[in-house]
Protein backbone atom coordinates (compact mmCIF):
# COMPACT_ATOMS: atom_id res chain seq x y z
CA UNK A 1 0.00 0.00 0.00
CA UNK A 2 1.22 3.50 -0.85
CA UNK A 3 -0.53 6.36 0.84
CA UNK A 4 0.05 10.10 0.99
CA UNK A 5 -1.63 12.05 3.76
CA UNK A 6 -1.53 15.69 4.75
CA UNK A 7 -2.80 17.60 7.73
CA UNK A 8 -3.85 20.35 5.31
CA UNK A 9 -5.00 18.18 2.45
CA UNK A 10 -1.90 19.14 0.46
CA UNK A 11 -1.31 17.17 -2.71
CA UNK A 12 1.54 18.55 -4.77
CA UNK A 13 1.35 18.95 -8.50
CA UNK A 14 2.94 16.08 -10.36
CA UNK A 15 6.72 16.37 -10.44
CA UNK A 16 9.28 14.44 -12.44
CA UNK A 17 11.14 11.95 -10.28
CA UNK A 18 14.90 12.52 -10.01
CA UNK A 19 16.90 9.34 -10.64
CA UNK A 20 20.26 8.40 -9.09
CA UNK A 21 23.40 8.48 -11.22
CA UNK A 22 24.74 5.22 -9.75
CA UNK A 23 24.12 2.36 -7.34
CA UNK A 24 26.21 0.82 -4.57
CA UNK A 25 26.96 -2.72 -5.73
CA UNK A 26 28.88 -4.19 -2.78
CA UNK A 27 25.81 -4.30 -0.54
CA UNK A 28 23.58 -7.17 0.54
CA UNK A 29 20.07 -5.69 0.50
CA UNK A 30 18.27 -8.79 1.80
CA UNK A 31 16.36 -8.45 5.09
CA UNK A 32 15.71 -11.06 7.77
CA UNK A 33 12.03 -10.14 7.85
CA UNK A 34 10.71 -9.97 4.28
CA UNK A 35 7.10 -9.39 5.27
CA UNK A 36 5.50 -6.16 4.02
CA UNK A 37 6.72 -3.07 5.87
CA UNK A 38 3.14 -1.78 6.17
CA UNK A 39 2.33 -4.67 8.51
CA UNK A 40 5.39 -4.07 10.68
CA UNK A 41 4.60 -0.38 11.21
CA UNK A 42 0.81 -0.69 11.39
CA UNK A 43 0.67 -0.08 15.15
CA UNK A 44 2.00 3.24 16.48
CA UNK A 45 5.27 3.08 18.40
CA UNK A 46 5.60 6.17 20.59
CA UNK A 47 9.04 5.27 21.92
CA UNK A 48 12.36 6.92 21.11
CA UNK A 49 14.97 4.83 19.29
CA UNK A 50 18.19 6.31 20.69
CA UNK A 51 19.33 7.26 24.17
CA UNK A 52 19.29 10.72 25.74
CA UNK A 53 22.94 11.54 25.01
CA UNK A 54 22.52 10.68 21.32
CA UNK A 55 19.39 12.80 21.12
CA UNK A 56 21.07 15.76 22.81
CA UNK A 57 24.01 15.60 20.41
CA UNK A 58 21.66 15.43 17.44
CA UNK A 59 19.57 18.37 18.67
CA UNK A 60 22.78 20.38 19.14
CA UNK A 61 23.82 19.60 15.55
CA UNK A 62 20.40 20.64 14.28
CA UNK A 63 20.71 23.87 16.23
CA UNK A 64 24.07 24.59 14.60
CA UNK A 65 23.09 23.72 11.02
CA UNK A 66 19.42 24.67 10.64
CA UNK A 67 18.78 28.40 10.18
CA UNK A 68 15.72 30.04 11.70
CA UNK A 69 12.78 30.19 9.32
CA UNK A 70 13.82 27.01 7.50
CA UNK A 71 11.33 24.74 5.75
CA UNK A 72 12.17 21.24 7.01
CA UNK A 73 11.20 17.72 6.02
CA UNK A 74 11.85 15.03 8.60
CA UNK A 75 11.67 11.83 6.57
CA UNK A 76 11.19 8.38 8.09
CA UNK A 77 10.01 10.25 11.16
CA UNK A 78 7.65 9.50 14.03
CA UNK A 79 6.13 11.36 16.97
CA UNK A 80 9.35 13.31 17.66
CA UNK A 81 11.93 15.05 15.44
CA UNK A 82 14.59 16.08 18.02
CA UNK A 83 14.63 19.66 16.73
CA UNK A 84 15.74 22.45 19.09
CA UNK A 85 12.53 23.65 20.79
CA UNK A 86 13.58 27.31 20.90
CA UNK A 87 14.35 27.61 17.19
CA UNK A 88 11.65 29.27 15.10
CA UNK A 89 11.20 27.27 11.92
CA UNK A 90 9.05 28.18 8.96
CA UNK A 91 7.43 24.74 8.70
CA UNK A 92 8.23 21.19 9.68
CA UNK A 93 6.73 18.47 7.49
CA UNK A 94 7.06 14.86 8.59
CA UNK A 95 7.08 11.65 6.59
CA UNK A 96 6.84 8.12 7.94
CA UNK A 97 4.93 4.86 8.01
CA UNK A 98 2.36 5.50 10.73
CA UNK A 99 -0.11 8.37 10.55
CA UNK A 100 -0.88 8.36 14.28
CA UNK A 101 2.79 8.85 15.15
CA UNK A 102 3.16 11.67 12.64
CA UNK A 103 0.03 13.47 13.82
CA UNK A 104 1.49 13.50 17.34
CA UNK A 105 4.75 15.17 16.29
CA UNK A 106 4.97 18.50 18.20
CA UNK A 107 7.36 20.18 15.74
CA UNK A 108 4.85 19.56 12.95
CA UNK A 109 1.92 20.71 15.06
CA UNK A 110 3.62 23.89 16.25
CA UNK A 111 4.56 24.98 12.72
CA UNK A 112 1.38 23.91 10.93
CA UNK A 113 3.31 21.31 8.96
CA UNK A 114 2.10 18.46 6.77
CA UNK A 115 2.41 14.75 7.33
CA UNK A 116 2.93 12.15 4.63
CA UNK A 117 2.64 8.37 4.82
CA UNK A 118 4.52 6.54 2.11
CA UNK A 119 6.48 3.29 1.99
CA UNK A 120 9.77 4.32 0.37
CA UNK A 121 10.67 0.69 -0.24
CA UNK A 122 7.60 0.34 -2.45
CA UNK A 123 7.89 3.78 -4.02
CA UNK A 124 11.31 5.42 -3.47
CA UNK A 125 10.21 8.94 -4.34
CA UNK A 126 8.49 12.04 -2.99
CA UNK A 127 6.68 12.74 -6.24
CA UNK A 128 3.14 13.91 -5.59
CA UNK A 129 3.78 14.92 -1.98
CA UNK A 130 6.85 17.21 -2.02
CA UNK A 131 7.64 19.91 -4.56
CA UNK A 132 10.96 20.40 -6.34
CA UNK A 133 13.25 22.76 -4.40
CA UNK A 134 10.72 23.08 -1.58
CA UNK A 135 12.95 22.40 1.44
CA UNK A 136 15.92 24.05 3.12
CA UNK A 137 16.62 20.94 5.20
CA UNK A 138 15.83 17.24 4.94
CA UNK A 139 16.43 15.07 8.02
CA UNK A 140 16.57 11.31 8.46
CA UNK A 141 17.15 10.07 12.00
CA UNK A 142 17.84 6.36 12.64
CA UNK A 143 15.97 5.24 9.54
CA UNK A 144 18.47 4.94 6.69
CA UNK A 145 19.30 1.31 7.50
CA UNK A 146 15.82 0.22 6.38
CA UNK A 147 15.99 1.70 2.87
CA UNK A 148 16.32 -0.95 0.17
CA UNK A 149 17.11 1.59 -2.58
CA UNK A 150 18.62 4.45 -0.61
CA UNK A 151 20.32 5.90 -3.70
CA UNK A 152 16.93 6.42 -5.34
CA UNK A 153 15.50 8.02 -2.19
CA UNK A 154 18.54 10.28 -1.79
CA UNK A 155 18.22 11.37 -5.43
CA UNK A 156 14.70 12.48 -4.61
CA UNK A 157 15.99 14.25 -1.50
CA UNK A 158 18.22 16.16 -3.90
CA UNK A 159 15.20 17.09 -6.00
CA UNK A 160 13.18 18.53 -3.13
CA UNK A 161 16.11 20.43 -1.53
CA UNK A 162 16.85 23.99 -2.58
CA UNK A 163 19.77 23.96 -5.07
CA UNK A 164 23.02 25.43 -3.81
CA UNK A 165 22.00 25.70 -0.16
CA UNK A 166 19.81 22.79 0.97
CA UNK A 167 21.23 20.36 3.52
CA UNK A 168 20.50 16.69 4.13
CA UNK A 169 21.36 15.35 7.60
CA UNK A 170 21.27 11.56 8.05
CA UNK A 171 21.95 10.28 11.57
CA UNK A 172 22.18 6.75 12.95
CA UNK A 173 23.42 4.58 15.77
CA UNK A 174 23.85 0.85 16.39
CA UNK A 175 20.36 0.43 17.83
CA UNK A 176 17.70 -0.51 15.27
CA UNK A 177 15.22 -3.21 14.25
CA UNK A 178 17.65 -5.85 12.99
CA UNK A 179 14.93 -7.83 11.27
CA UNK A 180 14.07 -4.86 9.04
CA UNK A 181 17.59 -3.56 8.35
CA UNK A 182 19.60 -4.53 5.28
CA UNK A 183 21.95 -7.44 5.88
CA UNK A 184 24.73 -5.31 4.43
CA UNK A 185 24.05 -2.67 7.09
CA UNK A 186 24.05 -5.21 9.93
CA UNK A 187 27.38 -6.63 8.73
CA UNK A 188 29.10 -3.23 8.78
CA UNK A 189 30.51 -1.38 11.75
CA UNK A 190 29.70 2.27 12.44
CA UNK A 191 32.65 3.59 10.43
CA UNK A 192 31.72 1.47 7.42
CA UNK A 193 28.08 2.55 7.75
CA UNK A 194 29.11 6.20 7.61
CA UNK A 195 31.03 5.44 4.42
CA UNK A 196 28.00 3.64 3.02
CA UNK A 197 25.72 6.63 3.66
CA UNK A 198 28.30 8.90 2.02
CA UNK A 199 28.34 6.54 -0.96
CA UNK A 200 24.55 6.73 -1.12
CA UNK A 201 24.82 10.51 -1.56
CA UNK A 202 27.50 10.15 -4.23
CA UNK A 203 25.45 7.56 -6.11
CA UNK A 204 22.36 9.76 -5.86
CA UNK A 205 24.10 12.70 -7.51
CA UNK A 206 23.24 16.32 -6.94
CA UNK A 207 25.32 16.80 -3.78
CA UNK A 208 28.69 18.45 -3.14
CA UNK A 209 31.66 16.11 -3.19
CA UNK A 210 32.63 17.22 0.33
CA UNK A 211 30.37 15.18 2.60
CA UNK A 212 30.81 15.70 6.35
CA UNK A 213 30.76 12.89 8.89
CA UNK A 214 29.98 14.23 12.37
CA UNK A 215 30.15 12.51 15.75
CA UNK A 216 32.32 10.16 17.75
CA UNK A 217 30.33 7.01 17.03
CA UNK A 218 32.77 5.61 14.48
CA UNK A 219 35.58 5.11 17.00
CA UNK A 220 36.29 1.53 18.14
CA UNK A 221 36.20 2.62 21.79
CA UNK A 222 32.73 4.14 21.42
CA UNK A 223 31.40 0.98 19.82
CA UNK A 224 33.00 -1.35 22.37
CA UNK A 225 31.68 0.68 25.30
CA UNK A 226 28.22 0.65 23.78
CA UNK A 227 28.25 -3.10 23.25
CA UNK A 228 29.47 -3.61 26.80
CA UNK A 229 26.64 -1.50 28.18
CA UNK A 230 29.01 1.11 29.61
CA UNK A 231 28.80 3.82 26.98
CA UNK A 232 25.74 5.30 25.33
CA UNK A 233 24.48 4.83 21.81
CA UNK A 234 27.21 5.69 19.26
CA UNK A 235 26.35 8.92 17.47
CA UNK A 236 27.05 9.59 13.79
CA UNK A 237 25.52 12.08 11.37
CA UNK A 238 26.35 12.42 7.68
CA UNK A 239 25.75 15.89 6.24
CA UNK A 240 25.54 16.59 2.52
CA UNK A 241 24.88 19.90 0.75
CA UNK A 242 22.79 20.15 -2.40
CA UNK A 243 24.80 21.43 -5.33
CA UNK A 244 23.57 23.44 -8.30
CA UNK A 245 23.21 20.50 -10.70
CA UNK A 246 19.72 20.24 -12.26
PDB file of C-alpha atoms in Angstrom:
ATOM      1  CA  UNK A   1       0.000   0.000   0.000  1.00  0.00           C
ATOM      2  CA  UNK A   2       1.220   3.502  -0.850  1.00  0.00           C
ATOM      3  CA  UNK A   3      -0.534   6.361   0.840  1.00  0.00           C
ATOM      4  CA  UNK A   4       0.050  10.096   0.987  1.00  0.00           C
ATOM      5  CA  UNK A   5      -1.633  12.053   3.758  1.00  0.00           C
ATOM      6  CA  UNK A   6      -1.528  15.691   4.752  1.00  0.00           C
ATOM      7  CA  UNK A   7      -2.799  17.602   7.732  1.00  0.00           C
ATOM      8  CA  UNK A   8      -3.855  20.346   5.313  1.00  0.00           C
ATOM      9  CA  UNK A   9      -4.999  18.181   2.447  1.00  0.00           C
ATOM     10  CA  UNK A  10      -1.897  19.142   0.460  1.00  0.00           C
ATOM     11  CA  UNK A  11      -1.311  17.167  -2.711  1.00  0.00           C
ATOM     12  CA  UNK A  12       1.544  18.546  -4.773  1.00  0.00           C
ATOM     13  CA  UNK A  13       1.351  18.949  -8.505  1.00  0.00           C
ATOM     14  CA  UNK A  14       2.936  16.078 -10.359  1.00  0.00           C
ATOM     15  CA  UNK A  15       6.719  16.368 -10.438  1.00  0.00           C
ATOM     16  CA  UNK A  16       9.284  14.437 -12.442  1.00  0.00           C
ATOM     17  CA  UNK A  17      11.144  11.952 -10.279  1.00  0.00           C
ATOM     18  CA  UNK A  18      14.903  12.515 -10.005  1.00  0.00           C
ATOM     19  CA  UNK A  19      16.899   9.345 -10.643  1.00  0.00           C
ATOM     20  CA  UNK A  20      20.262   8.404  -9.091  1.00  0.00           C
ATOM     21  CA  UNK A  21      23.401   8.476 -11.223  1.00  0.00           C
ATOM     22  CA  UNK A  22      24.738   5.218  -9.747  1.00  0.00           C
ATOM     23  CA  UNK A  23      24.118   2.364  -7.339  1.00  0.00           C
ATOM     24  CA  UNK A  24      26.211   0.825  -4.570  1.00  0.00           C
ATOM     25  CA  UNK A  25      26.960  -2.720  -5.726  1.00  0.00           C
ATOM     26  CA  UNK A  26      28.876  -4.195  -2.778  1.00  0.00           C
ATOM     27  CA  UNK A  27      25.813  -4.300  -0.541  1.00  0.00           C
ATOM     28  CA  UNK A  28      23.577  -7.173   0.541  1.00  0.00           C
ATOM     29  CA  UNK A  29      20.070  -5.690   0.499  1.00  0.00           C
ATOM     30  CA  UNK A  30      18.275  -8.788   1.800  1.00  0.00           C
ATOM     31  CA  UNK A  31      16.358  -8.447   5.088  1.00  0.00           C
ATOM     32  CA  UNK A  32      15.706 -11.065   7.772  1.00  0.00           C
ATOM     33  CA  UNK A  33      12.030 -10.137   7.852  1.00  0.00           C
ATOM     34  CA  UNK A  34      10.715  -9.966   4.283  1.00  0.00           C
ATOM     35  CA  UNK A  35       7.095  -9.395   5.266  1.00  0.00           C
ATOM     36  CA  UNK A  36       5.496  -6.157   4.021  1.00  0.00           C
ATOM     37  CA  UNK A  37       6.716  -3.069   5.867  1.00  0.00           C
ATOM     38  CA  UNK A  38       3.143  -1.784   6.171  1.00  0.00           C
ATOM     39  CA  UNK A  39       2.330  -4.669   8.507  1.00  0.00           C
ATOM     40  CA  UNK A  40       5.390  -4.068  10.677  1.00  0.00           C
ATOM     41  CA  UNK A  41       4.603  -0.380  11.209  1.00  0.00           C
ATOM     42  CA  UNK A  42       0.810  -0.687  11.385  1.00  0.00           C
ATOM     43  CA  UNK A  43       0.671  -0.080  15.154  1.00  0.00           C
ATOM     44  CA  UNK A  44       1.997   3.244  16.479  1.00  0.00           C
ATOM     45  CA  UNK A  45       5.268   3.079  18.400  1.00  0.00           C
ATOM     46  CA  UNK A  46       5.605   6.168  20.588  1.00  0.00           C
ATOM     47  CA  UNK A  47       9.040   5.266  21.924  1.00  0.00           C
ATOM     48  CA  UNK A  48      12.355   6.919  21.112  1.00  0.00           C
ATOM     49  CA  UNK A  49      14.966   4.829  19.293  1.00  0.00           C
ATOM     50  CA  UNK A  50      18.187   6.307  20.686  1.00  0.00           C
ATOM     51  CA  UNK A  51      19.330   7.263  24.168  1.00  0.00           C
ATOM     52  CA  UNK A  52      19.286  10.721  25.745  1.00  0.00           C
ATOM     53  CA  UNK A  53      22.940  11.541  25.013  1.00  0.00           C
ATOM     54  CA  UNK A  54      22.517  10.677  21.322  1.00  0.00           C
ATOM     55  CA  UNK A  55      19.390  12.804  21.115  1.00  0.00           C
ATOM     56  CA  UNK A  56      21.069  15.758  22.815  1.00  0.00           C
ATOM     57  CA  UNK A  57      24.008  15.601  20.412  1.00  0.00           C
ATOM     58  CA  UNK A  58      21.661  15.427  17.444  1.00  0.00           C
ATOM     59  CA  UNK A  59      19.574  18.367  18.671  1.00  0.00           C
ATOM     60  CA  UNK A  60      22.776  20.378  19.139  1.00  0.00           C
ATOM     61  CA  UNK A  61      23.820  19.603  15.552  1.00  0.00           C
ATOM     62  CA  UNK A  62      20.398  20.639  14.284  1.00  0.00           C
ATOM     63  CA  UNK A  63      20.705  23.872  16.229  1.00  0.00           C
ATOM     64  CA  UNK A  64      24.071  24.592  14.600  1.00  0.00           C
ATOM     65  CA  UNK A  65      23.086  23.720  11.024  1.00  0.00           C
ATOM     66  CA  UNK A  66      19.420  24.666  10.637  1.00  0.00           C
ATOM     67  CA  UNK A  67      18.777  28.401  10.184  1.00  0.00           C
ATOM     68  CA  UNK A  68      15.720  30.043  11.698  1.00  0.00           C
ATOM     69  CA  UNK A  69      12.781  30.192   9.325  1.00  0.00           C
ATOM     70  CA  UNK A  70      13.823  27.010   7.501  1.00  0.00           C
ATOM     71  CA  UNK A  71      11.330  24.741   5.754  1.00  0.00           C
ATOM     72  CA  UNK A  72      12.169  21.243   7.005  1.00  0.00           C
ATOM     73  CA  UNK A  73      11.203  17.720   6.017  1.00  0.00           C
ATOM     74  CA  UNK A  74      11.846  15.026   8.602  1.00  0.00           C
ATOM     75  CA  UNK A  75      11.665  11.826   6.575  1.00  0.00           C
ATOM     76  CA  UNK A  76      11.190   8.376   8.087  1.00  0.00           C
ATOM     77  CA  UNK A  77      10.007  10.255  11.160  1.00  0.00           C
ATOM     78  CA  UNK A  78       7.652   9.495  14.032  1.00  0.00           C
ATOM     79  CA  UNK A  79       6.132  11.360  16.970  1.00  0.00           C
ATOM     80  CA  UNK A  80       9.352  13.310  17.656  1.00  0.00           C
ATOM     81  CA  UNK A  81      11.925  15.055  15.438  1.00  0.00           C
ATOM     82  CA  UNK A  82      14.588  16.081  18.021  1.00  0.00           C
ATOM     83  CA  UNK A  83      14.626  19.659  16.734  1.00  0.00           C
ATOM     84  CA  UNK A  84      15.739  22.452  19.087  1.00  0.00           C
ATOM     85  CA  UNK A  85      12.529  23.651  20.788  1.00  0.00           C
ATOM     86  CA  UNK A  86      13.575  27.310  20.904  1.00  0.00           C
ATOM     87  CA  UNK A  87      14.350  27.611  17.190  1.00  0.00           C
ATOM     88  CA  UNK A  88      11.651  29.274  15.097  1.00  0.00           C
ATOM     89  CA  UNK A  89      11.199  27.267  11.918  1.00  0.00           C
ATOM     90  CA  UNK A  90       9.049  28.177   8.957  1.00  0.00           C
ATOM     91  CA  UNK A  91       7.429  24.745   8.698  1.00  0.00           C
ATOM     92  CA  UNK A  92       8.228  21.185   9.680  1.00  0.00           C
ATOM     93  CA  UNK A  93       6.726  18.471   7.489  1.00  0.00           C
ATOM     94  CA  UNK A  94       7.063  14.861   8.593  1.00  0.00           C
ATOM     95  CA  UNK A  95       7.084  11.646   6.589  1.00  0.00           C
ATOM     96  CA  UNK A  96       6.839   8.120   7.938  1.00  0.00           C
ATOM     97  CA  UNK A  97       4.933   4.862   8.006  1.00  0.00           C
ATOM     98  CA  UNK A  98       2.363   5.497  10.730  1.00  0.00           C
ATOM     99  CA  UNK A  99      -0.105   8.374  10.554  1.00  0.00           C
ATOM    100  CA  UNK A 100      -0.878   8.363  14.279  1.00  0.00           C
ATOM    101  CA  UNK A 101       2.793   8.848  15.146  1.00  0.00           C
ATOM    102  CA  UNK A 102       3.165  11.670  12.636  1.00  0.00           C
ATOM    103  CA  UNK A 103       0.030  13.470  13.823  1.00  0.00           C
ATOM    104  CA  UNK A 104       1.490  13.501  17.343  1.00  0.00           C
ATOM    105  CA  UNK A 105       4.753  15.173  16.288  1.00  0.00           C
ATOM    106  CA  UNK A 106       4.971  18.498  18.195  1.00  0.00           C
ATOM    107  CA  UNK A 107       7.364  20.180  15.736  1.00  0.00           C
ATOM    108  CA  UNK A 108       4.849  19.562  12.955  1.00  0.00           C
ATOM    109  CA  UNK A 109       1.919  20.707  15.061  1.00  0.00           C
ATOM    110  CA  UNK A 110       3.616  23.890  16.248  1.00  0.00           C
ATOM    111  CA  UNK A 111       4.556  24.980  12.719  1.00  0.00           C
ATOM    112  CA  UNK A 112       1.382  23.905  10.931  1.00  0.00           C
ATOM    113  CA  UNK A 113       3.313  21.309   8.957  1.00  0.00           C
ATOM    114  CA  UNK A 114       2.097  18.459   6.765  1.00  0.00           C
ATOM    115  CA  UNK A 115       2.413  14.752   7.331  1.00  0.00           C
ATOM    116  CA  UNK A 116       2.927  12.154   4.629  1.00  0.00           C
ATOM    117  CA  UNK A 117       2.641   8.371   4.821  1.00  0.00           C
ATOM    118  CA  UNK A 118       4.525   6.545   2.107  1.00  0.00           C
ATOM    119  CA  UNK A 119       6.479   3.287   1.994  1.00  0.00           C
ATOM    120  CA  UNK A 120       9.772   4.316   0.373  1.00  0.00           C
ATOM    121  CA  UNK A 121      10.672   0.693  -0.244  1.00  0.00           C
ATOM    122  CA  UNK A 122       7.601   0.335  -2.448  1.00  0.00           C
ATOM    123  CA  UNK A 123       7.888   3.776  -4.023  1.00  0.00           C
ATOM    124  CA  UNK A 124      11.315   5.422  -3.470  1.00  0.00           C
ATOM    125  CA  UNK A 125      10.212   8.940  -4.341  1.00  0.00           C
ATOM    126  CA  UNK A 126       8.489  12.035  -2.991  1.00  0.00           C
ATOM    127  CA  UNK A 127       6.683  12.737  -6.245  1.00  0.00           C
ATOM    128  CA  UNK A 128       3.143  13.914  -5.586  1.00  0.00           C
ATOM    129  CA  UNK A 129       3.783  14.915  -1.977  1.00  0.00           C
ATOM    130  CA  UNK A 130       6.852  17.209  -2.018  1.00  0.00           C
ATOM    131  CA  UNK A 131       7.642  19.913  -4.557  1.00  0.00           C
ATOM    132  CA  UNK A 132      10.958  20.402  -6.335  1.00  0.00           C
ATOM    133  CA  UNK A 133      13.247  22.757  -4.396  1.00  0.00           C
ATOM    134  CA  UNK A 134      10.724  23.081  -1.577  1.00  0.00           C
ATOM    135  CA  UNK A 135      12.950  22.399   1.445  1.00  0.00           C
ATOM    136  CA  UNK A 136      15.923  24.047   3.118  1.00  0.00           C
ATOM    137  CA  UNK A 137      16.619  20.941   5.205  1.00  0.00           C
ATOM    138  CA  UNK A 138      15.830  17.239   4.938  1.00  0.00           C
ATOM    139  CA  UNK A 139      16.425  15.072   8.015  1.00  0.00           C
ATOM    140  CA  UNK A 140      16.570  11.310   8.457  1.00  0.00           C
ATOM    141  CA  UNK A 141      17.148  10.069  12.001  1.00  0.00           C
ATOM    142  CA  UNK A 142      17.837   6.358  12.639  1.00  0.00           C
ATOM    143  CA  UNK A 143      15.969   5.236   9.537  1.00  0.00           C
ATOM    144  CA  UNK A 144      18.467   4.941   6.687  1.00  0.00           C
ATOM    145  CA  UNK A 145      19.300   1.307   7.500  1.00  0.00           C
ATOM    146  CA  UNK A 146      15.821   0.224   6.383  1.00  0.00           C
ATOM    147  CA  UNK A 147      15.989   1.703   2.866  1.00  0.00           C
ATOM    148  CA  UNK A 148      16.324  -0.952   0.171  1.00  0.00           C
ATOM    149  CA  UNK A 149      17.111   1.592  -2.582  1.00  0.00           C
ATOM    150  CA  UNK A 150      18.621   4.450  -0.613  1.00  0.00           C
ATOM    151  CA  UNK A 151      20.323   5.899  -3.696  1.00  0.00           C
ATOM    152  CA  UNK A 152      16.931   6.423  -5.337  1.00  0.00           C
ATOM    153  CA  UNK A 153      15.495   8.020  -2.190  1.00  0.00           C
ATOM    154  CA  UNK A 154      18.543  10.285  -1.788  1.00  0.00           C
ATOM    155  CA  UNK A 155      18.219  11.368  -5.432  1.00  0.00           C
ATOM    156  CA  UNK A 156      14.696  12.478  -4.607  1.00  0.00           C
ATOM    157  CA  UNK A 157      15.990  14.248  -1.501  1.00  0.00           C
ATOM    158  CA  UNK A 158      18.223  16.164  -3.897  1.00  0.00           C
ATOM    159  CA  UNK A 159      15.197  17.090  -5.998  1.00  0.00           C
ATOM    160  CA  UNK A 160      13.182  18.530  -3.126  1.00  0.00           C
ATOM    161  CA  UNK A 161      16.107  20.430  -1.534  1.00  0.00           C
ATOM    162  CA  UNK A 162      16.855  23.992  -2.580  1.00  0.00           C
ATOM    163  CA  UNK A 163      19.769  23.959  -5.066  1.00  0.00           C
ATOM    164  CA  UNK A 164      23.020  25.434  -3.811  1.00  0.00           C
ATOM    165  CA  UNK A 165      21.999  25.699  -0.164  1.00  0.00           C
ATOM    166  CA  UNK A 166      19.811  22.790   0.971  1.00  0.00           C
ATOM    167  CA  UNK A 167      21.230  20.358   3.518  1.00  0.00           C
ATOM    168  CA  UNK A 168      20.502  16.688   4.125  1.00  0.00           C
ATOM    169  CA  UNK A 169      21.357  15.350   7.600  1.00  0.00           C
ATOM    170  CA  UNK A 170      21.274  11.565   8.050  1.00  0.00           C
ATOM    171  CA  UNK A 171      21.947  10.278  11.565  1.00  0.00           C
ATOM    172  CA  UNK A 172      22.180   6.751  12.946  1.00  0.00           C
ATOM    173  CA  UNK A 173      23.422   4.579  15.774  1.00  0.00           C
ATOM    174  CA  UNK A 174      23.851   0.855  16.388  1.00  0.00           C
ATOM    175  CA  UNK A 175      20.363   0.430  17.828  1.00  0.00           C
ATOM    176  CA  UNK A 176      17.696  -0.514  15.273  1.00  0.00           C
ATOM    177  CA  UNK A 177      15.220  -3.211  14.246  1.00  0.00           C
ATOM    178  CA  UNK A 178      17.648  -5.850  12.985  1.00  0.00           C
ATOM    179  CA  UNK A 179      14.932  -7.828  11.266  1.00  0.00           C
ATOM    180  CA  UNK A 180      14.073  -4.860   9.042  1.00  0.00           C
ATOM    181  CA  UNK A 181      17.588  -3.562   8.346  1.00  0.00           C
ATOM    182  CA  UNK A 182      19.599  -4.534   5.276  1.00  0.00           C
ATOM    183  CA  UNK A 183      21.948  -7.442   5.878  1.00  0.00           C
ATOM    184  CA  UNK A 184      24.730  -5.308   4.432  1.00  0.00           C
ATOM    185  CA  UNK A 185      24.053  -2.674   7.094  1.00  0.00           C
ATOM    186  CA  UNK A 186      24.052  -5.211   9.926  1.00  0.00           C
ATOM    187  CA  UNK A 187      27.384  -6.630   8.733  1.00  0.00           C
ATOM    188  CA  UNK A 188      29.097  -3.233   8.781  1.00  0.00           C
ATOM    189  CA  UNK A 189      30.506  -1.375  11.752  1.00  0.00           C
ATOM    190  CA  UNK A 190      29.698   2.266  12.436  1.00  0.00           C
ATOM    191  CA  UNK A 191      32.650   3.591  10.429  1.00  0.00           C
ATOM    192  CA  UNK A 192      31.718   1.474   7.417  1.00  0.00           C
ATOM    193  CA  UNK A 193      28.082   2.554   7.749  1.00  0.00           C
ATOM    194  CA  UNK A 194      29.107   6.199   7.613  1.00  0.00           C
ATOM    195  CA  UNK A 195      31.031   5.444   4.417  1.00  0.00           C
ATOM    196  CA  UNK A 196      27.998   3.639   3.017  1.00  0.00           C
ATOM    197  CA  UNK A 197      25.715   6.628   3.658  1.00  0.00           C
ATOM    198  CA  UNK A 198      28.304   8.900   2.023  1.00  0.00           C
ATOM    199  CA  UNK A 199      28.344   6.540  -0.962  1.00  0.00           C
ATOM    200  CA  UNK A 200      24.546   6.731  -1.123  1.00  0.00           C
ATOM    201  CA  UNK A 201      24.824  10.507  -1.563  1.00  0.00           C
ATOM    202  CA  UNK A 202      27.505  10.154  -4.233  1.00  0.00           C
ATOM    203  CA  UNK A 203      25.455   7.561  -6.108  1.00  0.00           C
ATOM    204  CA  UNK A 204      22.362   9.762  -5.855  1.00  0.00           C
ATOM    205  CA  UNK A 205      24.103  12.695  -7.507  1.00  0.00           C
ATOM    206  CA  UNK A 206      23.245  16.324  -6.944  1.00  0.00           C
ATOM    207  CA  UNK A 207      25.323  16.803  -3.782  1.00  0.00           C
ATOM    208  CA  UNK A 208      28.692  18.453  -3.139  1.00  0.00           C
ATOM    209  CA  UNK A 209      31.663  16.108  -3.188  1.00  0.00           C
ATOM    210  CA  UNK A 210      32.635  17.220   0.327  1.00  0.00           C
ATOM    211  CA  UNK A 211      30.372  15.178   2.601  1.00  0.00           C
ATOM    212  CA  UNK A 212      30.811  15.697   6.347  1.00  0.00           C
ATOM    213  CA  UNK A 213      30.761  12.886   8.891  1.00  0.00           C
ATOM    214  CA  UNK A 214      29.981  14.225  12.366  1.00  0.00           C
ATOM    215  CA  UNK A 215      30.150  12.511  15.752  1.00  0.00           C
ATOM    216  CA  UNK A 216      32.322  10.157  17.747  1.00  0.00           C
ATOM    217  CA  UNK A 217      30.332   7.012  17.034  1.00  0.00           C
ATOM    218  CA  UNK A 218      32.768   5.612  14.481  1.00  0.00           C
ATOM    219  CA  UNK A 219      35.584   5.113  16.996  1.00  0.00           C
ATOM    220  CA  UNK A 220      36.291   1.528  18.136  1.00  0.00           C
ATOM    221  CA  UNK A 221      36.197   2.615  21.788  1.00  0.00           C
ATOM    222  CA  UNK A 222      32.728   4.145  21.418  1.00  0.00           C
ATOM    223  CA  UNK A 223      31.399   0.976  19.821  1.00  0.00           C
ATOM    224  CA  UNK A 224      33.005  -1.347  22.370  1.00  0.00           C
ATOM    225  CA  UNK A 225      31.685   0.677  25.302  1.00  0.00           C
ATOM    226  CA  UNK A 226      28.216   0.650  23.778  1.00  0.00           C
ATOM    227  CA  UNK A 227      28.251  -3.105  23.249  1.00  0.00           C
ATOM    228  CA  UNK A 228      29.473  -3.612  26.805  1.00  0.00           C
ATOM    229  CA  UNK A 229      26.638  -1.500  28.179  1.00  0.00           C
ATOM    230  CA  UNK A 230      29.010   1.109  29.612  1.00  0.00           C
ATOM    231  CA  UNK A 231      28.798   3.822  26.984  1.00  0.00           C
ATOM    232  CA  UNK A 232      25.745   5.305  25.325  1.00  0.00           C
ATOM    233  CA  UNK A 233      24.476   4.826  21.806  1.00  0.00           C
ATOM    234  CA  UNK A 234      27.210   5.695  19.261  1.00  0.00           C
ATOM    235  CA  UNK A 235      26.349   8.923  17.466  1.00  0.00           C
ATOM    236  CA  UNK A 236      27.055   9.590  13.791  1.00  0.00           C
ATOM    237  CA  UNK A 237      25.525  12.082  11.367  1.00  0.00           C
ATOM    238  CA  UNK A 238      26.346  12.416   7.679  1.00  0.00           C
ATOM    239  CA  UNK A 239      25.755  15.889   6.245  1.00  0.00           C
ATOM    240  CA  UNK A 240      25.543  16.595   2.517  1.00  0.00           C
ATOM    241  CA  UNK A 241      24.883  19.903   0.749  1.00  0.00           C
ATOM    242  CA  UNK A 242      22.787  20.155  -2.395  1.00  0.00           C
ATOM    243  CA  UNK A 243      24.798  21.434  -5.329  1.00  0.00           C
ATOM    244  CA  UNK A 244      23.569  23.438  -8.302  1.00  0.00           C
ATOM    245  CA  UNK A 245      23.206  20.502 -10.702  1.00  0.00           C
ATOM    246  CA  UNK A 246      19.722  20.238 -12.260  1.00  0.00           C
TER     247      UNK A 246
END
